[in-house]
Amino acid sequence: MKNNINILNISKSRINLLNLNRQDLRCFLLSLGAKNFSAEQIMNWIYNYYCQDFNKMLNISLKIRNKLNDISYIFAPKFIEERISCDGTIKWLTSIDDQKIETVYIPENKRSTLCISSQIGCSLKCSFCATGKKGFSRNLTVSEIISQIWQANQVLKQKNLNRCITNIVFMGMGEPLLNINNVISALKIILDKHGFGLSKRHVTLSTSGIVPALNKLRHSMIDVCLAISLHAPNDYIRNLIMPVNKKYNIASILDSSLQYLKFSYANRGKITIEYVMLDRINDSNQNAEQLAILLNKMPSKINLIPWNSFFNSSFRSSNMNRINIFANILRKKGFITVIRKNRGRDINAACGQLTGNIINRI
Ligand code: SAH
Ligand code: SF4
């Protein structure tokens, strides 16, 4: 794909409407003297028709359109590079501030899942994760999060694939709960029937467990599917591979997840527990038994993830035989246990392989 970044001379003081959820857009429009329902009309133009030109929004009065042209714009950075896997997975790169973030499209029967990034890099330095190894630059804005879905739908249309994004997973670059305000606003747009209108059961937020932010998500009444990156059956192992565990330990994460579960309809009574299978680190029979005891009071389904390799890492994935034995111990204890199919490995698009191009600022 040729580099076709839209080089618009956009003044920094003008506001990109992709940064505003419905509530914010309504306040903004009311301040311009627009009608109460203009927010819904404009969102319809943006998220249904992918329209960036206020002059085409003929159900909005000329006076308001002129004001919008003066002080706002609609802009989503285009994908500058595309890599296609032999399994149909596509990885797209977006250039932001001379850096690159990655977005992954995973087609599956009727489902079209988009794995989106929430930060440029990640500050949490989990030792098994390529993103964590690359460092952290900054949080993505709401529009930079939303643009990934906006552009994906446009590109799929251009490719005549007759599909649009049906599922979103926050499993790309970054820790979404460390960018909680922008992620909440983006989630509102994703779930809003005047935005992308996705079902809460089709939106998953994966987190390493930032407890205060998880509580904030619950208090904001944002109901989506939750996936907890647990990856260890005890604090000792988790401390070794996920430094963030020293701040928020397993007990506090499970407690906060349980409270989230109590209010959530999206999760259908079960949180997803993600567990990356690392050879000789967390994959013994004893580890499986311990995990089962740990999750005894936590209604959950367990996702075992074969570890995806990246350059210069000393980890190895558990082999399939070991993963199957581990899974069967959990199944015998009554846990729904799935071994995750890793898609897009040949283009480094699988879980934990996204590195983009980051200027580390920490
Ligand atoms: N920061 C969030 C979301 C992004 S990572 C989180 O950690 O949950 C998405 C998932 O990929 C997480 O479960 C993460 O632990 C897992 N992951 C990271 N590196 C991996 C690797 N090399 N192989 C397999 N899974 C990995
Ligand atoms: Fe960050 Fe998640 Fe990678 Fe850990 S696994 S470094 S939290 S992106």
CSV table of C-alpha atoms and ligand atoms in Angstrom, one decimal:
chain,number,residue,atom,x,y,z
A,1,MET,CA,0.0,0.0,0.0
A,2,LYS,CA,1.5,3.3,-1.0
A,3,ASN,CA,2.1,5.9,1.6
A,4,ASN,CA,-1.0,8.0,1.3
A,5,ILE,CA,-1.1,9.9,4.6
A,6,ASN,CA,-3.4,12.7,4.3
A,7,ILE,CA,-1.2,15.8,4.6
A,8,LEU,CA,-3.9,18.2,5.7
A,9,ASN,CA,-2.7,21.4,7.2
A,10,ILE,CA,-4.8,21.1,10.3
A,11,SER,CA,-4.4,23.7,12.9
A,12,LYS,CA,-3.8,22.2,16.3
A,13,SER,CA,-6.4,24.4,17.8
A,14,ARG,CA,-9.2,23.0,15.7
A,15,ILE,CA,-11.0,20.0,17.2
A,16,ASN,CA,-11.1,16.6,15.6
A,17,LEU,CA,-14.7,15.3,16.0
A,18,LEU,CA,-13.4,11.7,16.2
A,19,ASN,CA,-12.2,12.6,19.7
A,20,LEU,CA,-15.7,13.2,20.9
A,21,ASN,CA,-18.2,10.6,22.1
A,22,ARG,CA,-21.9,11.5,21.8
A,23,GLN,CA,-22.2,13.3,25.1
A,24,ASP,CA,-19.1,15.5,24.3
A,25,LEU,CA,-20.2,16.1,20.8
A,26,ARG,CA,-23.6,17.2,22.0
A,27,CYS,CA,-22.1,19.8,24.4
A,28,PHE,CA,-19.8,21.0,21.7
A,29,LEU,CA,-22.6,21.4,19.2
A,30,LEU,CA,-25.0,23.1,21.7
A,31,SER,CA,-22.2,25.6,22.4
A,32,LEU,CA,-22.3,26.5,18.7
A,33,GLY,CA,-26.1,26.9,18.8
A,34,ALA,CA,-26.9,23.7,17.0
A,35,LYS,CA,-30.1,21.7,17.7
A,36,ASN,CA,-30.3,19.1,20.4
A,37,PHE,CA,-30.3,16.1,17.9
A,38,SER,CA,-27.4,17.4,15.8
A,39,ALA,CA,-25.0,15.1,17.6
A,40,GLU,CA,-26.8,12.0,16.4
A,41,GLN,CA,-27.1,13.4,12.9
A,42,ILE,CA,-23.4,14.2,12.7
A,43,MET,CA,-22.4,10.8,14.2
A,44,ASN,CA,-24.5,9.2,11.6
A,45,TRP,CA,-22.5,11.0,8.8
A,46,ILE,CA,-19.3,10.1,10.5
A,47,TYR,CA,-19.8,6.4,11.5
A,48,ASN,CA,-22.4,5.3,8.9
A,49,TYR,CA,-21.3,7.2,5.8
A,50,TYR,CA,-17.6,7.8,6.8
A,51,CYS,CA,-18.1,11.4,5.7
A,52,GLN,CA,-15.4,13.9,6.5
A,53,ASP,CA,-16.8,16.9,4.6
A,54,PHE,CA,-19.2,19.1,6.6
A,55,ASN,CA,-20.5,20.6,3.3
A,56,LYS,CA,-22.1,17.3,2.5
A,57,MET,CA,-24.1,17.1,5.7
A,58,LEU,CA,-27.1,18.7,4.2
A,59,ASN,CA,-29.4,18.0,7.2
A,60,ILE,CA,-27.3,20.4,9.3
A,61,SER,CA,-27.9,24.1,8.8
A,62,LEU,CA,-25.5,26.1,6.7
A,63,LYS,CA,-24.7,28.3,9.6
A,64,ILE,CA,-23.6,25.4,11.8
A,65,ARG,CA,-21.7,23.8,8.9
A,66,ASN,CA,-19.8,27.0,8.4
A,67,LYS,CA,-18.9,27.1,12.1
A,68,LEU,CA,-17.9,23.5,12.1
A,69,ASN,CA,-15.6,24.2,9.1
A,70,ASP,CA,-14.0,27.0,11.0
A,71,ILE,CA,-13.3,25.3,14.3
A,72,SER,CA,-13.3,21.5,13.7
A,73,TYR,CA,-12.4,18.7,11.3
A,74,ILE,CA,-12.8,15.0,10.9
A,75,PHE,CA,-9.6,13.1,10.4
A,76,ALA,CA,-8.4,9.5,10.8
A,77,PRO,CA,-4.8,8.8,9.9
A,78,LYS,CA,-4.6,6.3,7.0
A,79,PHE,CA,-2.9,2.9,7.2
A,80,ILE,CA,0.5,3.4,5.6
A,81,GLU,CA,1.5,-0.3,5.3
A,82,GLU,CA,-0.2,-3.6,5.1
A,83,ARG,CA,1.0,-7.2,5.6
A,84,ILE,CA,-1.1,-10.2,4.8
A,85,SER,CA,-0.7,-13.5,6.6
A,86,CYS,CA,-1.1,-16.9,4.9
A,87,ASP,CA,-4.1,-17.5,7.2
A,88,GLY,CA,-5.9,-14.3,6.1
A,89,THR,CA,-4.9,-12.1,9.1
A,90,ILE,CA,-3.9,-8.6,8.0
A,91,LYS,CA,-1.6,-6.3,10.0
A,92,TRP,CA,-1.9,-2.6,9.3
A,93,LEU,CA,0.6,0.1,10.4
A,94,THR,CA,-0.4,3.7,11.1
A,95,SER,CA,2.1,6.4,11.4
A,96,ILE,CA,1.7,8.7,14.4
A,97,ASP,CA,4.3,11.3,15.3
A,98,ASP,CA,7.0,9.6,13.2
A,99,GLN,CA,6.3,6.3,15.1
A,100,LYS,CA,4.2,3.4,14.1
A,101,ILE,CA,1.3,1.6,15.8
A,102,GLU,CA,-0.1,-1.7,14.7
A,103,THR,CA,-3.7,-2.9,14.2
A,104,VAL,CA,-4.6,-6.5,13.3
A,105,TYR,CA,-7.6,-7.8,11.4
A,106,ILE,CA,-8.6,-11.4,12.0
A,107,PRO,CA,-11.3,-12.9,9.8
A,108,GLU,CA,-13.1,-16.0,11.0
A,109,ASN,CA,-16.3,-17.4,9.4
A,110,LYS,CA,-18.9,-14.7,10.0
A,111,ARG,CA,-16.8,-12.8,12.6
A,112,SER,CA,-14.3,-10.0,11.7
A,113,THR,CA,-12.2,-9.2,14.7
A,114,LEU,CA,-10.0,-6.1,15.0
A,115,CYS,CA,-7.2,-6.1,17.5
A,116,ILE,CA,-6.5,-2.5,18.3
A,117,SER,CA,-3.7,-0.6,20.1
A,118,SER,CA,-4.4,1.8,22.9
A,119,GLN,CA,-0.9,3.2,23.5
A,120,ILE,CA,2.3,3.7,21.5
A,121,GLY,CA,4.3,1.0,23.2
A,122,CYS,CA,3.8,-0.1,26.8
A,123,SER,CA,5.4,0.9,30.1
A,124,LEU,CA,4.8,-2.4,31.9
A,125,LYS,CA,7.7,-4.4,30.6
A,126,CYS,CA,6.2,-7.9,30.9
A,127,SER,CA,9.3,-10.0,30.1
A,128,PHE,CA,7.5,-12.4,27.6
A,129,CYS,CA,6.0,-9.5,25.5
A,130,ALA,CA,7.7,-7.9,22.5
A,131,THR,CA,5.7,-4.7,23.0
A,132,GLY,CA,6.8,-4.4,26.6
A,133,LYS,CA,10.4,-4.8,25.6
A,134,LYS,CA,10.2,-1.8,23.2
A,135,GLY,CA,9.3,0.8,25.8
A,136,PHE,CA,6.6,3.4,25.9
A,137,SER,CA,6.1,6.7,24.1
A,138,ARG,CA,2.6,8.0,24.8
A,139,ASN,CA,-1.1,7.3,25.1
A,140,LEU,CA,-3.2,7.2,22.0
A,141,THR,CA,-5.9,9.9,21.8
A,142,VAL,CA,-9.6,8.9,21.4
A,143,SER,CA,-9.4,9.7,17.7
A,144,GLU,CA,-6.3,7.6,17.2
A,145,ILE,CA,-8.0,4.6,18.9
A,146,ILE,CA,-11.2,5.1,16.9
A,147,SER,CA,-9.4,5.7,13.6
A,148,GLN,CA,-8.1,2.2,13.6
A,149,ILE,CA,-11.7,0.9,13.3
A,150,TRP,CA,-12.8,3.6,11.0
A,151,GLN,CA,-9.9,2.9,8.6
A,152,ALA,CA,-10.3,-0.9,8.8
A,153,ASN,CA,-13.9,-0.7,7.8
A,154,GLN,CA,-13.0,1.6,4.9
A,155,VAL,CA,-10.2,-0.7,3.7
A,156,LEU,CA,-12.4,-3.8,3.9
A,157,LYS,CA,-14.9,-1.9,1.8
A,158,GLN,CA,-12.3,-0.9,-0.8
A,159,LYS,CA,-11.2,-4.6,-1.0
A,160,ASN,CA,-14.8,-5.5,-1.7
A,161,LEU,CA,-14.6,-8.1,1.1
A,162,ASN,CA,-18.2,-7.4,2.0
A,163,ARG,CA,-17.3,-7.5,5.7
A,164,CYS,CA,-17.1,-4.9,8.3
A,165,ILE,CA,-15.7,-5.2,11.8
A,166,THR,CA,-18.0,-7.1,14.1
A,167,ASN,CA,-15.7,-7.6,17.1
A,168,ILE,CA,-13.1,-5.5,18.8
A,169,VAL,CA,-10.3,-6.7,21.1
A,170,PHE,CA,-8.1,-4.3,23.0
A,171,MET,CA,-5.2,-6.7,22.7
A,172,GLY,CA,-2.9,-4.6,20.5
A,173,MET,CA,0.0,-2.4,21.7
A,174,GLY,CA,-0.3,-1.0,25.1
A,175,GLU,CA,-2.2,-1.4,28.4
A,176,PRO,CA,-5.7,0.0,27.9
A,177,LEU,CA,-6.3,0.7,31.6
A,178,LEU,CA,-3.3,3.0,31.7
A,179,ASN,CA,-5.1,5.1,29.2
A,180,ILE,CA,-8.4,4.8,30.9
A,181,ASN,CA,-10.0,8.1,30.1
A,182,ASN,CA,-9.4,7.9,26.4
A,183,VAL,CA,-10.3,4.2,26.4
A,184,ILE,CA,-13.6,4.8,28.1
A,185,SER,CA,-14.5,7.5,25.6
A,186,ALA,CA,-13.5,5.3,22.7
A,187,LEU,CA,-15.6,2.4,24.2
A,188,LYS,CA,-18.6,4.7,24.3
A,189,ILE,CA,-18.2,5.4,20.6
A,190,ILE,CA,-17.7,1.8,19.8
A,191,LEU,CA,-20.8,0.7,21.7
A,192,ASP,CA,-23.0,3.7,20.8
A,193,LYS,CA,-25.7,2.9,18.2
A,194,HIS,CA,-24.9,6.2,16.6
A,195,GLY,CA,-21.2,5.3,16.6
A,196,PHE,CA,-20.0,1.8,15.5
A,197,GLY,CA,-22.9,0.2,17.3
A,198,LEU,CA,-21.1,-3.0,18.4
A,199,SER,CA,-22.6,-5.3,20.9
A,200,LYS,CA,-21.0,-5.2,24.4
A,201,ARG,CA,-20.6,-9.0,24.0
A,202,HIS,CA,-18.4,-8.4,21.0
A,203,VAL,CA,-15.9,-6.0,22.6
A,204,THR,CA,-13.1,-7.3,24.8
A,205,LEU,CA,-10.7,-5.3,27.0
A,206,SER,CA,-7.6,-7.2,27.9
A,207,THR,CA,-5.6,-6.0,30.9
A,208,SER,CA,-2.7,-6.9,33.0
A,209,GLY,CA,-4.9,-5.7,35.9
A,210,ILE,CA,-4.5,-2.0,36.9
A,211,VAL,CA,-6.9,-2.2,39.8
A,212,PRO,CA,-7.9,1.4,40.4
A,213,ALA,CA,-8.6,1.8,36.6
A,214,LEU,CA,-10.6,-1.4,36.5
A,215,ASN,CA,-12.7,0.0,39.4
A,216,LYS,CA,-13.1,3.2,37.4
A,217,LEU,CA,-14.3,1.3,34.4
A,218,ARG,CA,-16.9,-0.4,36.6
A,219,HIS,CA,-18.0,2.9,38.2
A,220,SER,CA,-18.3,4.4,34.7
A,221,MET,CA,-20.8,1.6,34.0
A,222,ILE,CA,-19.0,0.6,30.8
A,223,ASP,CA,-19.9,-3.0,30.3
A,224,VAL,CA,-17.6,-5.0,28.0
A,225,CYS,CA,-16.0,-8.4,28.1
A,226,LEU,CA,-13.0,-8.5,30.4
A,227,ALA,CA,-9.9,-10.6,29.8
A,228,ILE,CA,-7.3,-10.7,32.6
A,229,SER,CA,-3.7,-11.4,31.7
A,230,LEU,CA,-3.0,-13.6,34.7
A,231,HIS,CA,-0.2,-15.8,33.3
A,232,ALA,CA,0.8,-17.2,36.6
A,233,PRO,CA,-0.8,-19.3,39.4
A,234,ASN,CA,0.8,-17.4,42.2
A,235,ASP,CA,2.4,-14.0,43.0
A,236,TYR,CA,5.9,-15.5,43.1
A,237,ILE,CA,5.9,-16.5,39.4
A,238,ARG,CA,3.8,-13.4,38.4
A,239,ASN,CA,6.3,-11.1,40.0
A,240,LEU,CA,9.0,-12.7,37.9
A,241,ILE,CA,7.4,-12.2,34.6
A,242,MET,CA,5.0,-9.2,35.1
A,243,PRO,CA,6.6,-6.4,37.2
A,244,VAL,CA,3.2,-4.7,37.6
A,245,ASN,CA,2.2,-7.5,39.9
A,246,LYS,CA,4.3,-5.9,42.7
A,247,LYS,CA,1.9,-3.0,42.6
A,248,TYR,CA,-1.4,-4.9,42.0
A,249,ASN,CA,-1.2,-8.5,43.2
A,250,ILE,CA,-3.3,-11.4,42.0
A,251,ALA,CA,-5.7,-11.2,45.0
A,252,SER,CA,-6.5,-7.5,44.3
A,253,ILE,CA,-7.0,-8.1,40.6
A,254,LEU,CA,-9.3,-11.1,41.1
A,255,ASP,CA,-11.3,-9.2,43.7
A,256,SER,CA,-11.8,-6.2,41.4
A,257,SER,CA,-12.6,-8.5,38.5
A,258,LEU,CA,-15.2,-10.3,40.6
A,259,GLN,CA,-16.9,-6.9,41.4
A,260,TYR,CA,-16.9,-6.1,37.7
A,261,LEU,CA,-18.5,-9.4,36.9
A,262,LYS,CA,-21.3,-8.7,39.4
A,263,PHE,CA,-22.4,-5.7,37.4
A,264,SER,CA,-21.7,-6.9,33.9
A,265,TYR,CA,-24.1,-8.5,31.4
A,266,ALA,CA,-21.5,-8.6,28.6
A,267,ASN,CA,-19.4,-11.3,30.3
A,268,ARG,CA,-22.3,-13.7,30.8
A,269,GLY,CA,-21.1,-14.6,34.3
A,270,LYS,CA,-17.5,-15.5,33.4
A,271,ILE,CA,-14.3,-13.5,33.1
A,272,THR,CA,-11.7,-14.7,30.6
A,273,ILE,CA,-8.4,-15.5,32.2
A,274,GLU,CA,-5.4,-15.4,29.8
A,275,TYR,CA,-2.5,-17.6,30.5
A,276,VAL,CA,0.5,-17.6,28.3
A,277,MET,CA,2.2,-21.0,28.2
A,278,LEU,CA,5.9,-20.6,29.0
A,279,ASP,CA,8.1,-23.7,29.0
A,280,ARG,CA,9.2,-24.6,32.5
A,281,ILE,CA,8.1,-21.3,34.0
A,282,ASN,CA,4.4,-21.6,34.6
A,283,ASP,CA,3.3,-24.8,32.8
A,284,SER,CA,3.7,-27.8,35.2
A,285,ASN,CA,0.9,-30.0,36.4
A,286,GLN,CA,1.4,-28.4,39.8
A,287,ASN,CA,0.9,-25.0,38.3
A,288,ALA,CA,-2.3,-26.1,36.7
A,289,GLU,CA,-3.6,-27.5,40.1
A,290,GLN,CA,-2.6,-24.2,41.8
A,291,LEU,CA,-4.4,-22.2,39.1
A,292,ALA,CA,-7.6,-24.2,39.6
A,293,ILE,CA,-7.5,-23.5,43.4
A,294,LEU,CA,-6.8,-19.8,42.7
A,295,LEU,CA,-9.8,-19.5,40.4
A,296,ASN,CA,-12.0,-21.7,42.6
A,297,LYS,CA,-14.2,-18.7,43.6
A,298,MET,CA,-13.8,-16.8,40.3
A,299,PRO,CA,-16.3,-17.7,37.6
A,300,SER,CA,-14.0,-17.9,34.6
A,301,LYS,CA,-13.1,-19.4,31.3
A,302,ILE,CA,-9.4,-20.0,30.7
A,303,ASN,CA,-7.6,-19.1,27.5
A,304,LEU,CA,-4.2,-20.9,27.2
A,305,ILE,CA,-2.0,-18.9,24.8
A,306,PRO,CA,1.0,-20.7,23.2
A,307,TRP,CA,3.8,-18.2,23.6
A,308,ASN,CA,4.7,-16.3,20.4
A,309,SER,CA,8.4,-15.9,19.9
A,310,PHE,CA,10.2,-12.7,19.1
A,311,PHE,CA,13.8,-11.7,18.4
A,312,ASN,CA,16.2,-11.9,21.3
A,313,SER,CA,13.9,-13.5,23.8
A,314,SER,CA,15.1,-16.4,26.0
A,315,PHE,CA,11.6,-17.8,26.6
A,316,ARG,CA,10.2,-20.8,24.8
A,317,SER,CA,6.6,-21.9,24.4
A,318,SER,CA,5.4,-25.0,26.1
A,319,ASN,CA,5.0,-27.7,23.5
A,320,MET,CA,1.5,-28.8,22.4
A,321,ASN,CA,1.6,-32.0,24.5
A,322,ARG,CA,2.3,-30.0,27.7
A,323,ILE,CA,-0.4,-27.4,26.8
A,324,ASN,CA,-3.0,-30.2,26.3
A,325,ILE,CA,-2.1,-31.9,29.6
A,326,PHE,CA,-2.3,-28.5,31.4
A,327,ALA,CA,-5.7,-27.9,29.7
A,328,ASN,CA,-7.1,-31.3,30.7
A,329,ILE,CA,-6.2,-30.8,34.4
A,330,LEU,CA,-8.2,-27.6,34.3
A,331,ARG,CA,-11.1,-29.2,32.4
A,332,LYS,CA,-11.3,-32.0,34.9
A,333,LYS,CA,-11.7,-29.4,37.6
A,334,GLY,CA,-14.7,-28.0,35.7
A,335,PHE,CA,-13.1,-25.0,33.9
A,336,ILE,CA,-14.0,-24.2,30.3
A,337,THR,CA,-10.4,-24.2,28.9
A,338,VAL,CA,-9.6,-23.1,25.4
A,339,ILE,CA,-6.2,-23.2,23.7
A,340,ARG,CA,-6.0,-20.0,21.7
A,341,LYS,CA,-5.3,-20.4,18.0
A,342,ASN,CA,-2.5,-18.0,17.2
A,343,ARG,CA,-3.2,-16.1,14.0
A,344,GLY,CA,-0.8,-14.1,11.9
A,345,ARG,CA,2.4,-15.4,13.4
A,346,ASP,CA,4.2,-15.3,9.9
A,347,ILE,CA,3.7,-11.6,9.8
A,348,ASN,CA,4.4,-11.0,13.5
A,349,ALA,CA,0.8,-10.1,14.1
A,350,ALA,CA,0.1,-12.6,16.9
A,351,CYS,CA,-0.4,-11.7,20.6
A,352,GLY,CA,2.6,-10.0,22.1
A,353,GLN,CA,4.4,-9.7,18.8
A,354,LEU,CA,3.4,-6.1,18.0
A,355,THR,CA,6.3,-3.7,18.3
A,356,GLY,CA,5.5,-1.0,15.8
A,357,ASN,CA,8.1,1.6,15.8
A,358,ILE,CA,8.4,3.4,19.1
A,359,ILE,CA,10.5,6.2,20.4
A,360,ASN,CA,10.9,5.1,24.0
A,361,ARG,CA,10.4,8.0,26.4
A,362,ILE,CA,10.8,6.3,29.7
B,1,SAH,N1,-1.7,-4.9,27.8
B,1,SAH,C1,-2.8,-5.7,27.7
B,1,SAH,C2,-3.3,-6.0,26.3
B,1,SAH,C3,-2.3,-6.2,25.2
B,1,SAH,S1,-1.4,-7.7,25.3
B,1,SAH,C4,-2.6,-7.0,28.4
B,1,SAH,O1,-1.5,-7.3,28.8
B,1,SAH,O2,-3.6,-7.7,28.7
B,1,SAH,C5,-2.7,-8.9,24.7
B,1,SAH,C6,-2.4,-10.3,25.3
B,1,SAH,O3,-1.2,-10.9,24.7
B,1,SAH,C7,-2.2,-10.4,26.8
B,1,SAH,O4,-2.8,-11.4,27.3
B,1,SAH,C8,-0.7,-10.6,26.8
B,1,SAH,O5,-0.3,-11.0,28.1
B,1,SAH,C9,-0.5,-11.5,25.7
B,1,SAH,N2,0.9,-11.7,25.3
B,1,SAH,C10,1.9,-10.8,25.4
B,1,SAH,N3,3.1,-11.2,24.8
B,1,SAH,C11,2.8,-12.5,24.4
B,1,SAH,C12,3.6,-13.4,23.6
B,1,SAH,N4,4.8,-13.2,23.3
B,1,SAH,N5,2.9,-14.6,23.3
B,1,SAH,C13,1.6,-14.8,23.6
B,1,SAH,N6,0.9,-13.9,24.2
B,1,SAH,C14,1.4,-12.7,24.6
B,2,SF4,FE1,2.1,-4.3,28.2
B,2,SF4,FE2,0.3,-6.2,28.0
B,2,SF4,FE3,2.7,-6.5,26.8
B,2,SF4,FE4,2.5,-6.6,29.5
B,2,SF4,S1,1.6,-8.0,28.0
B,2,SF4,S2,4.0,-5.4,28.4
B,2,SF4,S3,0.8,-5.1,29.8
B,2,SF4,S4,1.2,-5.0,26.3
